[in-house]
Amino acid sequence: MAELGRRQALGLIGAGAGLAAMPALAEALVDLRLPGGNGARPTSGDFPHKGGMILQRGRAPLLETPLDALDGQVFTPNDRFFVRWHYSDIPTAVDVRSFRLAVGGAVRQRLSLSLAELLAMPRVELAAVNQCSGNSRGLFSPRVPGAQWGNGAIGNAKWVGVRLRDVLDRAGVAPGAVAVKLGGLDKPPPGAPAFEKSLAIDHARDGEVMIAYLMNGAQLPLLNGFPLRLIVPGWYSTYWIKALDRIEVLTAPDTGYWMDKAYRIPATPGASVAPGAKDFPTVPINKMLPRAFFTNLADGAKVMARSPFYVRGLAMGGAHGVARVDLSMDDGRSWHAAPLGRDEGRYGFRLWEATVPGQPAGEYRLLARCTNSAGQTQGAAPIWNPGGFMRNAIESLAVTAA
Amino acid sequence: MSGRSITLAGLVLFALLAFGWTALTHRLSPSAAPGTAASAPSVSGGGITLVSDTIALPEESAALPAGSDLITTSCTACHSPEMLTTQPPLTAEKWQATIDKMRTVYKAPVAPADDKALIAELLALPTQRPQPAGK
């Protein structure tokens, strides 16, 4: 296996001369400005089907989308879409003729579906934001271990595929089914639990959860889950199984590691506990929350004094559509609605933009806050939990007018 | 600042052009993989073609400093060194908890007798030194 070869070579060099002598192949550094530091990351354009990405981890790949790739468009280009795998044994080759999607467990008829069979089924299309549960984990304070993402473990795409419900109905869900477990082609290290997630049976059959074979009009990059990816609109990416190759209908709740022990959030409002808290009740992470991001200006931006400046970004509503984005320049005492771009679907990104009137020379702080159609909004105070999940505090931008 | 209202512009032409352009390029581009050979096996149905794909991952570029021999042998089998070097400064207790998790959950073959020396190496990583705040 190529993976082992690489690893052994690495081990040999490490045990001998020390790895510091290895040439740095990566390109320019970006600074994610994480509290407490250690936020400098190389960028890399070396990953297959990917353009310039922030290299968080080479193996298993964790590639973050740079801000500029999110700016000015609701759909994130496939070649800039973030990448997140847990286990290093990821699929690097897929033969579309022999690939099969297995459907089993509590069903009347087990299935082994070819891609041709799936392409012949009724098609659905949906725009949806895919956001890692740990997006923005690096901004937690106090910091927590895990992938130290900035804000770029997020992207929006137009997904085309089949309803999970239609696939389940084709197999015939047996009485007593409570959940649907999903797994992909990635493999755990020996003895470790397979990366599998499950959805309650009613959620799996809601007609929105889908199995996608197109992403923004093209087949998925292998690093984003080719040939099939589960799309769970409004829910965090941990459920969006990549290279989906098996579906199992369960008659008892999933007690696997990745549902029962990992990706759990405090069962408290806003998924927040006091830093350092332990032994609180938890639930599996689930629906996303509203967020608004600045995309054309970075923290510390300089603008000309007394001259209007243009600011824009993206907003997402989470499990509901974006209702509004508001901006403030007085620390949230007053808010002003920013015009929204076209609605491409309630689970997708929405563009927002504004021209801020010229300001006298000085330091300012610009805040952007999204509210969704269910009335959920962003808070000013950041949440904390030991997993570093679900950060959605109001984003703010330091702006100097000079 | 507080009394001053922010005047907000309507949607600019630029955004509309961007939308139009994306829509147009989507319509024109066929649904084949980026960079896949035309001869690769494919499966078609309802106007969509999926093409077999093979990728090669780039050589690893991350490095550990000299004096990280135990880390290299114990901690780089399942993930490249960035998993360690991107972490914020963690206490010895937190590193111990992480090593325990690697052993119990992922079956990392790390001898408990090595824990102390391993934690010393981890704490000595340059990225573990407290750094000036990024913000």
Coordinates of C-alpha atoms in Angstrom, one line a residue:
Chain A
M1 CA 0.0 0.0 0.0
A2 CA 1.4 3.4 -1.0
E3 CA 0.3 4.8 2.3
L4 CA 2.6 2.5 4.3
G5 CA 5.5 3.1 1.9
R6 CA 5.3 6.8 2.5
R7 CA 5.0 6.4 6.2
Q8 CA 7.9 4.1 6.5
A9 CA 10.1 6.4 4.5
L10 CA 9.1 9.2 6.8
G11 CA 9.8 7.1 9.9
L12 CA 13.3 6.2 8.6
I13 CA 14.3 9.7 7.9
G14 CA 12.8 10.8 11.3
A15 CA 14.8 8.1 13.2
G16 CA 18.0 9.0 11.4
A17 CA 18.7 12.6 10.6
G18 CA 15.6 14.2 12.1
L19 CA 12.9 15.6 9.9
A20 CA 13.9 19.2 10.1
A21 CA 16.2 18.7 7.2
M22 CA 13.4 17.8 4.8
P23 CA 12.7 20.4 2.2
A24 CA 9.5 22.4 2.7
L25 CA 7.4 21.7 -0.4
A26 CA 4.6 24.0 0.6
E27 CA 4.1 27.5 -0.7
A28 CA 3.2 30.8 0.9
L29 CA 2.2 31.1 4.5
V30 CA -1.2 32.4 5.7
D31 CA -1.9 33.6 9.2
L32 CA -5.2 32.5 10.5
R33 CA -4.8 34.8 13.5
L34 CA -5.8 32.3 16.1
P35 CA -5.9 33.5 19.7
G36 CA -2.8 32.4 21.5
G37 CA -0.9 32.1 18.2
N38 CA 0.3 29.1 16.1
G39 CA -2.0 30.1 13.3
A40 CA 0.5 30.3 10.5
R41 CA -0.2 27.6 7.8
P42 CA 1.3 26.9 4.4
T43 CA -0.8 27.0 1.4
S44 CA -0.7 24.2 -1.2
G45 CA -1.8 23.8 -4.7
D46 CA -0.5 20.2 -4.9
F47 CA -3.7 18.3 -4.1
P48 CA -5.5 16.5 -7.0
H49 CA -8.4 18.5 -8.5
K50 CA -7.6 21.3 -6.0
G51 CA -6.4 24.8 -6.4
G52 CA -4.7 26.8 -3.7
M53 CA -5.8 25.6 -0.3
I54 CA -4.7 26.2 3.3
L55 CA -2.8 23.1 4.4
Q56 CA -4.0 22.1 7.8
R57 CA -2.8 18.5 7.6
G58 CA -1.3 16.5 4.8
R59 CA -2.4 13.0 5.9
A60 CA -5.3 12.4 6.3
P61 CA -5.9 15.6 4.2
L62 CA -7.4 18.6 6.0
L63 CA -7.5 21.5 3.5
E64 CA -9.1 24.8 4.4
T65 CA -10.7 27.1 1.9
P66 CA -9.0 30.5 1.8
L67 CA -11.2 33.6 2.2
D68 CA -10.6 34.8 -1.3
A69 CA -12.2 31.6 -2.7
L70 CA -15.4 32.4 -0.9
D71 CA -15.6 36.0 -2.0
G72 CA -18.3 37.3 -4.3
Q73 CA -20.1 34.1 -5.2
V74 CA -22.6 31.9 -3.4
F75 CA -21.3 28.6 -4.9
T76 CA -17.8 27.6 -3.8
P77 CA -15.8 26.3 -6.7
N78 CA -15.1 22.5 -6.4
D79 CA -11.4 23.1 -6.7
R80 CA -11.4 25.3 -3.7
F81 CA -13.9 23.4 -1.6
F82 CA -12.6 22.3 1.8
V83 CA -11.4 18.8 2.4
R84 CA -11.7 16.8 5.6
W85 CA -11.0 13.1 6.2
H86 CA -10.5 11.4 9.5
Y87 CA -8.6 8.3 8.5
S88 CA -5.5 8.2 6.3
D89 CA -6.7 5.3 4.2
I90 CA -8.9 7.3 1.9
P91 CA -10.1 6.2 -1.5
T92 CA -7.7 7.3 -4.2
A93 CA -9.3 5.3 -7.1
V94 CA -12.9 4.6 -8.0
D95 CA -13.9 2.5 -11.0
V96 CA -17.4 3.8 -11.9
R97 CA -18.3 0.4 -13.5
S98 CA -17.7 -1.8 -10.5
F99 CA -18.7 0.7 -7.8
R100 CA -21.8 -0.4 -5.8
L101 CA -23.9 1.2 -3.1
A102 CA -25.1 -1.5 -0.7
V103 CA -28.4 -1.1 1.1
G104 CA -29.1 -3.6 3.9
G105 CA -30.1 -4.2 7.5
A106 CA -33.9 -4.0 8.3
V107 CA -35.1 -3.9 4.7
R108 CA -37.3 -6.2 2.7
Q109 CA -34.9 -6.5 -0.2
R110 CA -31.1 -6.0 0.1
L111 CA -29.8 -3.9 -2.7
S112 CA -26.5 -3.4 -4.5
L113 CA -27.0 -0.4 -6.7
S114 CA -24.7 0.5 -9.6
L115 CA -24.1 4.1 -10.5
A116 CA -26.1 3.5 -13.7
E117 CA -29.1 2.4 -11.6
L118 CA -28.8 5.5 -9.5
L119 CA -28.5 7.8 -12.5
A120 CA -31.8 6.2 -13.8
M121 CA -33.7 7.1 -10.6
P122 CA -35.7 10.4 -10.2
R123 CA -33.3 13.3 -9.7
V124 CA -33.3 16.1 -7.2
E125 CA -31.3 19.3 -7.0
L126 CA -30.5 21.4 -4.0
A127 CA -28.1 24.1 -2.9
A128 CA -26.7 23.5 0.6
V129 CA -23.9 24.7 2.8
N130 CA -21.5 22.0 3.9
Q131 CA -19.8 23.1 7.2
C132 CA -17.5 21.1 9.4
S133 CA -18.7 20.7 13.0
G134 CA -15.4 22.1 14.0
N135 CA -15.3 25.0 11.6
S136 CA -13.6 27.9 13.4
R137 CA -12.3 25.6 16.2
G138 CA -9.0 27.4 16.2
L139 CA -10.8 30.6 17.3
F140 CA -12.1 29.0 20.5
S141 CA -10.8 30.6 23.7
P142 CA -9.6 28.8 25.7
R143 CA -8.3 26.7 22.8
V144 CA -9.1 23.0 22.5
P145 CA -7.3 20.2 20.7
G146 CA -8.5 19.0 17.3
A147 CA -8.1 20.3 13.7
Q148 CA -7.3 24.0 14.2
W149 CA -9.6 25.5 11.5
G150 CA -10.1 29.2 10.8
N151 CA -13.4 30.0 9.3
G152 CA -12.8 28.2 6.0
A153 CA -14.0 24.6 6.7
I154 CA -17.2 25.6 4.9
G155 CA -18.5 25.7 1.4
N156 CA -21.8 25.8 -0.6
A157 CA -22.6 23.8 -3.7
K158 CA -25.5 22.9 -5.9
W159 CA -25.9 19.2 -5.4
V160 CA -27.7 16.8 -7.8
G161 CA -28.6 13.2 -7.0
V162 CA -31.3 11.0 -5.7
R163 CA -33.4 11.2 -2.5
L164 CA -32.2 8.9 0.3
R165 CA -35.9 8.2 0.8
D166 CA -36.3 6.8 -2.8
V167 CA -33.3 4.5 -2.3
L168 CA -34.7 3.3 1.1
D169 CA -38.2 2.8 -0.4
R170 CA -36.6 0.7 -3.2
A171 CA -35.2 -1.6 -0.6
G172 CA -38.4 -1.4 1.5
V173 CA -37.9 -0.3 5.1
A174 CA -39.0 -3.1 7.5
P175 CA -41.2 -2.4 10.5
G176 CA -39.3 -1.4 13.6
A177 CA -36.7 0.6 11.8
V178 CA -35.4 3.5 14.0
A179 CA -32.3 4.8 12.2
V180 CA -30.2 4.6 9.1
K181 CA -26.4 4.1 9.4
L182 CA -24.1 5.3 6.6
G183 CA -20.5 4.5 5.7
G184 CA -18.0 5.2 3.0
L185 CA -14.9 3.9 1.3
D186 CA -12.4 5.3 3.9
K187 CA -10.9 2.7 6.2
P188 CA -9.9 2.9 9.9
P189 CA -6.6 1.8 11.2
P190 CA -6.7 -1.9 12.4
G191 CA -9.1 -2.2 15.3
A192 CA -10.4 1.3 15.2
P193 CA -14.1 2.0 14.6
A194 CA -15.2 2.6 11.0
F195 CA -16.3 6.2 10.4
E196 CA -20.0 5.7 10.3
K197 CA -22.9 8.1 11.2
S198 CA -26.6 7.6 11.5
L199 CA -29.8 9.6 11.0
A200 CA -33.1 9.0 12.7
I201 CA -35.4 7.1 10.2
D202 CA -37.8 10.0 9.8
H203 CA -34.9 12.3 9.0
A204 CA -33.5 9.9 6.5
R205 CA -36.9 9.7 4.9
D206 CA -37.7 13.4 4.9
G207 CA -37.2 13.7 1.1
E208 CA -34.5 16.4 1.5
V209 CA -31.6 14.2 2.6
M210 CA -30.0 13.1 -0.7
I211 CA -27.2 11.1 -2.3
A212 CA -25.4 13.4 -4.6
Y213 CA -23.4 12.5 -7.7
L214 CA -22.9 16.1 -9.0
M215 CA -21.5 19.0 -7.2
N216 CA -21.8 22.4 -9.0
G217 CA -22.5 20.6 -12.3
A218 CA -19.5 18.3 -12.2
Q219 CA -18.8 14.9 -10.6
L220 CA -17.3 15.3 -7.2
P221 CA -13.5 15.6 -6.7
L222 CA -12.3 12.3 -5.1
L223 CA -11.2 14.4 -2.1
N224 CA -14.8 15.6 -1.6
G225 CA -16.3 12.1 -1.8
F226 CA -16.6 10.9 -5.4
P227 CA -18.6 9.1 -6.6
L228 CA -21.4 9.6 -4.1
R229 CA -21.8 11.8 -1.1
L230 CA -24.7 12.0 1.4
I231 CA -26.1 15.5 1.6
V232 CA -27.9 16.4 4.9
P233 CA -29.2 19.9 4.3
G234 CA -28.9 22.2 7.4
W235 CA -26.9 19.7 9.3
Y236 CA -23.2 19.7 10.0
S237 CA -20.8 18.0 7.6
T238 CA -20.0 15.1 9.9
Y239 CA -23.2 13.4 8.6
W240 CA -22.3 14.1 4.9
I241 CA -20.6 10.7 4.4
K242 CA -18.1 10.9 1.6
A243 CA -17.6 8.1 -1.0
L244 CA -20.9 6.6 0.4
D245 CA -20.9 2.9 -0.3
R246 CA -23.2 1.4 2.4
I247 CA -26.5 2.1 4.0
E248 CA -27.8 0.0 6.9
V249 CA -31.3 0.3 8.3
L250 CA -31.2 -0.2 12.1
T251 CA -33.8 -1.4 14.5
A252 CA -31.9 0.0 17.5
P253 CA -30.1 3.3 18.0
D254 CA -26.5 3.4 16.6
T255 CA -24.1 2.7 19.5
G256 CA -21.0 3.1 17.3
Y257 CA -18.1 5.3 18.5
W258 CA -18.7 8.2 16.0
M259 CA -22.3 8.6 17.2
D260 CA -22.1 7.6 20.8
K261 CA -18.8 9.1 21.8
A262 CA -17.6 11.5 19.2
Y263 CA -19.2 14.6 17.7
R264 CA -21.3 15.2 20.9
I265 CA -22.3 18.6 22.1
P266 CA -23.4 19.8 25.5
A267 CA -27.2 19.4 25.9
T268 CA -27.4 23.1 26.9
P269 CA -28.7 26.1 25.0
G270 CA -26.2 27.1 22.3
A271 CA -24.2 24.0 23.0
S272 CA -22.1 26.0 25.5
V273 CA -20.6 25.1 28.9
A274 CA -18.1 26.9 31.2
P275 CA -14.5 26.3 30.0
G276 CA -13.1 23.2 31.6
A277 CA -16.6 21.7 32.5
K278 CA -16.8 17.9 32.5
D279 CA -19.5 15.3 32.9
F280 CA -22.4 17.3 31.4
P281 CA -25.1 15.6 29.4
T282 CA -24.5 15.5 25.7
V283 CA -26.4 14.9 22.5
P284 CA -25.1 14.2 18.9
I285 CA -24.3 17.4 17.1
N286 CA -27.1 18.2 14.7
K287 CA -28.6 21.3 13.0
M288 CA -26.4 24.2 12.0
L289 CA -26.9 27.8 13.2
P290 CA -26.9 31.1 11.3
R291 CA -23.6 32.7 10.5
A292 CA -22.4 35.8 8.5
F293 CA -18.9 36.2 7.2
F294 CA -16.9 39.0 5.7
T295 CA -15.2 37.9 2.5
N296 CA -13.7 41.0 0.8
L297 CA -12.0 42.5 3.8
A298 CA -9.8 40.8 6.3
D299 CA -9.4 41.7 10.0
G300 CA -7.2 44.8 10.3
A301 CA -8.3 46.2 6.9
K302 CA -7.2 49.8 6.0
V303 CA -9.7 52.1 4.3
M304 CA -9.4 55.7 3.2
A305 CA -10.7 58.2 5.8
R306 CA -13.9 60.2 4.7
S307 CA -14.3 57.9 1.7
P308 CA -17.1 55.3 1.5
F309 CA -16.0 51.7 1.4
Y310 CA -17.5 48.6 0.1
V311 CA -17.9 45.5 2.3
R312 CA -19.5 42.2 1.4
G313 CA -19.7 38.6 2.5
L314 CA -21.7 35.4 2.8
A315 CA -24.4 34.4 5.2
M316 CA -26.1 31.1 6.0
G317 CA -29.2 30.4 7.9
G318 CA -28.3 26.9 9.2
A319 CA -31.4 24.7 9.2
H320 CA -33.6 27.6 8.0
G321 CA -33.2 30.3 5.3
V322 CA -31.4 33.6 5.8
A323 CA -33.9 36.2 6.8
R324 CA -31.6 39.1 7.2
V325 CA -28.0 40.3 7.7
D326 CA -27.4 43.3 9.8
L327 CA -24.2 45.4 10.3
S328 CA -23.1 47.5 13.2
M329 CA -20.3 49.9 13.7
D330 CA -21.1 50.8 17.3
D331 CA -20.6 47.5 19.1
G332 CA -24.1 46.3 18.4
R333 CA -26.0 49.3 19.8
S334 CA -27.6 49.9 16.4
W335 CA -27.9 47.6 13.4
H336 CA -28.5 48.3 9.8
A337 CA -29.9 45.8 7.3
A338 CA -27.6 44.8 4.4
P339 CA -29.2 44.0 1.1
L340 CA -29.1 40.3 0.2
G341 CA -28.3 38.7 -3.1
R342 CA -30.5 36.3 -4.9
D343 CA -32.0 33.4 -2.9
E344 CA -30.5 30.2 -4.3
G345 CA -32.2 28.0 -1.7
R346 CA -32.7 28.2 2.0
Y347 CA -29.9 25.8 2.9
G348 CA -27.3 27.6 0.7
F349 CA -25.2 30.7 1.1
R350 CA -26.7 34.2 0.5
L351 CA -24.6 37.1 -0.6
W352 CA -24.8 40.3 1.4
E353 CA -23.1 43.6 0.7
A354 CA -23.1 47.2 1.8
T355 CA -21.3 50.5 1.2
V356 CA -20.3 52.1 4.4
P357 CA -20.2 55.9 4.4
G358 CA -16.8 57.6 4.8
Q359 CA -15.5 57.8 8.4
P360 CA -13.2 60.2 10.0
A361 CA -9.7 58.8 10.6
G362 CA -9.7 56.3 13.5
E363 CA -10.1 52.7 14.4
Y364 CA -13.5 51.0 13.9
R365 CA -15.0 47.6 14.5
L366 CA -17.5 46.3 12.0
L367 CA -19.9 43.6 13.0
A368 CA -22.1 41.3 10.8
R369 CA -25.0 39.3 12.2
C370 CA -27.3 36.8 10.4
T371 CA -30.8 36.0 11.5
N372 CA -32.6 33.1 10.0
S373 CA -36.3 32.7 9.1
A374 CA -37.0 30.9 12.3
G375 CA -35.7 33.9 14.3
Q376 CA -32.4 32.3 15.3
T377 CA -29.7 34.8 15.4
Q378 CA -26.0 35.1 16.3
G379 CA -24.8 36.2 19.7
A380 CA -21.9 38.4 20.6
A381 CA -20.4 36.2 23.2
P382 CA -18.6 33.1 21.9
I383 CA -19.7 29.7 23.1
W384 CA -17.3 27.1 24.5
N385 CA -17.4 23.3 24.6
P386 CA -14.5 20.9 24.8
G387 CA -15.0 19.6 21.2
G388 CA -14.7 23.0 19.7
F389 CA -18.0 22.6 17.8
M390 CA -20.6 24.9 16.5
R391 CA -18.9 28.3 16.8
N392 CA -21.2 31.0 15.5
A393 CA -20.4 34.1 17.4
I394 CA -20.9 37.4 15.5
E395 CA -17.9 38.1 13.3
S396 CA -16.2 41.4 13.7
L397 CA -13.6 43.1 11.6
A398 CA -11.1 45.8 12.8
V399 CA -11.0 48.6 10.2
T400 CA -8.6 51.5 10.3
A401 CA -9.7 54.6 8.4
A402 CA -6.6 56.8 7.6
Chain B
M1 CA -20.2 56.9 15.3
S2 CA -23.3 55.7 17.1
G3 CA -25.9 58.0 15.7
R4 CA -24.6 57.8 12.2
S5 CA -26.4 55.4 10.0
I6 CA -24.7 53.2 7.4
T7 CA -26.0 53.9 4.0
L8 CA -26.4 50.6 2.2
A9 CA -26.2 50.2 -1.5
G10 CA -28.5 47.9 -3.6
L11 CA -27.1 44.9 -5.3
V12 CA -24.4 46.0 -7.7
L13 CA -24.0 45.0 -11.3
F14 CA -20.9 43.1 -10.4
A15 CA -22.7 40.5 -8.3
L16 CA -25.3 40.1 -11.0
L17 CA -22.6 39.5 -13.6
A18 CA -20.9 37.0 -11.3
F19 CA -24.2 35.1 -11.0
G20 CA -24.8 35.2 -14.7
W21 CA -21.3 34.1 -15.5
T22 CA -21.5 31.1 -13.0
A23 CA -24.9 30.1 -14.4
L24 CA -23.5 30.3 -18.0
T25 CA -20.3 28.3 -17.3
H26 CA -22.4 25.7 -15.4
R27 CA -24.6 25.3 -18.5
L28 CA -21.7 25.0 -20.8
S29 CA -19.4 22.7 -18.8
P30 CA -19.9 18.9 -19.2
S31 CA -20.1 16.9 -16.1
A32 CA -16.8 15.1 -16.4
A33 CA -14.1 15.1 -13.8
P34 CA -11.6 17.9 -13.9
G35 CA -8.5 16.5 -15.6
T36 CA -9.7 12.9 -16.1
A37 CA -8.6 11.2 -19.3
A38 CA -11.2 11.0 -22.0
S39 CA -10.4 7.3 -22.3
A40 CA -11.2 6.5 -18.6
P41 CA -14.2 4.1 -18.1
S42 CA -17.5 5.9 -17.6
V43 CA -21.1 5.3 -16.7
S44 CA -23.9 7.4 -18.2
G45 CA -27.6 8.0 -17.6
G46 CA -30.1 10.8 -18.2
G47 CA -27.5 13.1 -19.7
I48 CA -25.0 12.7 -16.9
T49 CA -21.6 10.9 -17.3
L50 CA -19.5 9.8 -14.4
V51 CA -15.9 9.0 -15.2
S52 CA -13.5 6.7 -13.2
D53 CA -11.0 8.6 -11.3
T54 CA -7.6 8.0 -9.8
I55 CA -5.5 10.5 -7.8
A56 CA -2.0 10.6 -6.3
L57 CA -1.6 12.5 -3.1
P58 CA 1.3 14.9 -2.8
E59 CA 4.5 14.0 -0.9
E60 CA 4.3 15.0 2.7
S61 CA 5.9 18.4 3.4
A62 CA 5.5 18.7 7.2
A63 CA 8.6 18.3 9.4
L64 CA 9.3 17.7 13.0
P65 CA 12.3 19.2 14.7
A66 CA 15.3 17.1 15.8
G67 CA 14.7 15.4 19.1
S68 CA 11.3 14.2 18.1
D69 CA 12.2 10.6 17.6
L70 CA 9.6 9.1 20.0
I71 CA 6.9 11.3 18.4
T72 CA 7.9 10.2 15.0
T73 CA 7.7 6.5 15.9
S74 CA 4.6 6.7 18.0
C75 CA 2.5 9.4 16.5
T76 CA 3.0 9.7 12.7
A77 CA 1.6 6.3 11.6
C78 CA -2.0 7.5 11.3
H79 CA -1.6 11.2 10.7
S80 CA 1.2 13.5 9.4
P81 CA 3.0 15.7 12.0
E82 CA 0.8 18.7 11.4
M83 CA -1.8 17.0 13.6
L84 CA 0.7 17.7 16.5
T85 CA 2.4 20.9 15.3
T86 CA -0.8 22.8 14.6
Q87 CA -2.2 22.2 18.2
P88 CA -2.4 25.1 20.5
P89 CA -0.2 24.9 23.6
L90 CA -1.6 22.0 25.6
T91 CA -0.8 21.0 29.2
A92 CA 0.9 17.7 30.0
E93 CA -2.4 16.5 31.3
K94 CA -4.1 17.3 28.0
W95 CA -1.4 15.5 26.1
Q96 CA -1.8 12.5 28.4
A97 CA -5.5 12.5 27.7
T98 CA -4.8 12.7 24.0
I99 CA -2.3 9.8 24.1
D100 CA -4.9 7.7 26.1
K101 CA -7.5 8.5 23.5
M102 CA -5.2 7.4 20.6
R103 CA -4.6 4.1 22.5
T104 CA -8.2 3.3 23.4
V105 CA -10.1 4.6 20.4
Y106 CA -7.7 4.2 17.5
K107 CA -5.6 1.3 18.9
A108 CA -2.3 3.3 18.7
P109 CA 0.5 0.9 19.7
V110 CA 2.1 3.2 22.2
A111 CA 3.6 1.6 25.3
P112 CA 2.4 3.4 28.5
A113 CA 6.0 3.2 29.7
D114 CA 6.9 5.8 27.0
D115 CA 4.2 8.3 27.9
K116 CA 6.4 10.5 30.1
A117 CA 9.2 10.8 27.6
L118 CA 6.7 11.3 24.8
I119 CA 4.9 14.1 26.6
A120 CA 8.3 15.7 27.3
E121 CA 9.0 15.7 23.5
L122 CA 5.6 17.0 22.7
L123 CA 5.9 19.9 25.2
A124 CA 9.3 20.7 23.7
L125 CA 7.8 21.2 20.2
P126 CA 8.5 24.9 19.2
T127 CA 4.7 25.3 18.4
Q128 CA 3.9 24.4 22.1
R129 CA 5.6 27.5 23.4
P130 CA 3.2 30.2 24.4
Q131 CA 3.0 32.7 21.6
P132 CA 1.9 36.3 21.2
A133 CA -1.8 36.5 20.6
G134 CA -2.9 36.4 17.0
K135 CA -5.7 38.9 17.7

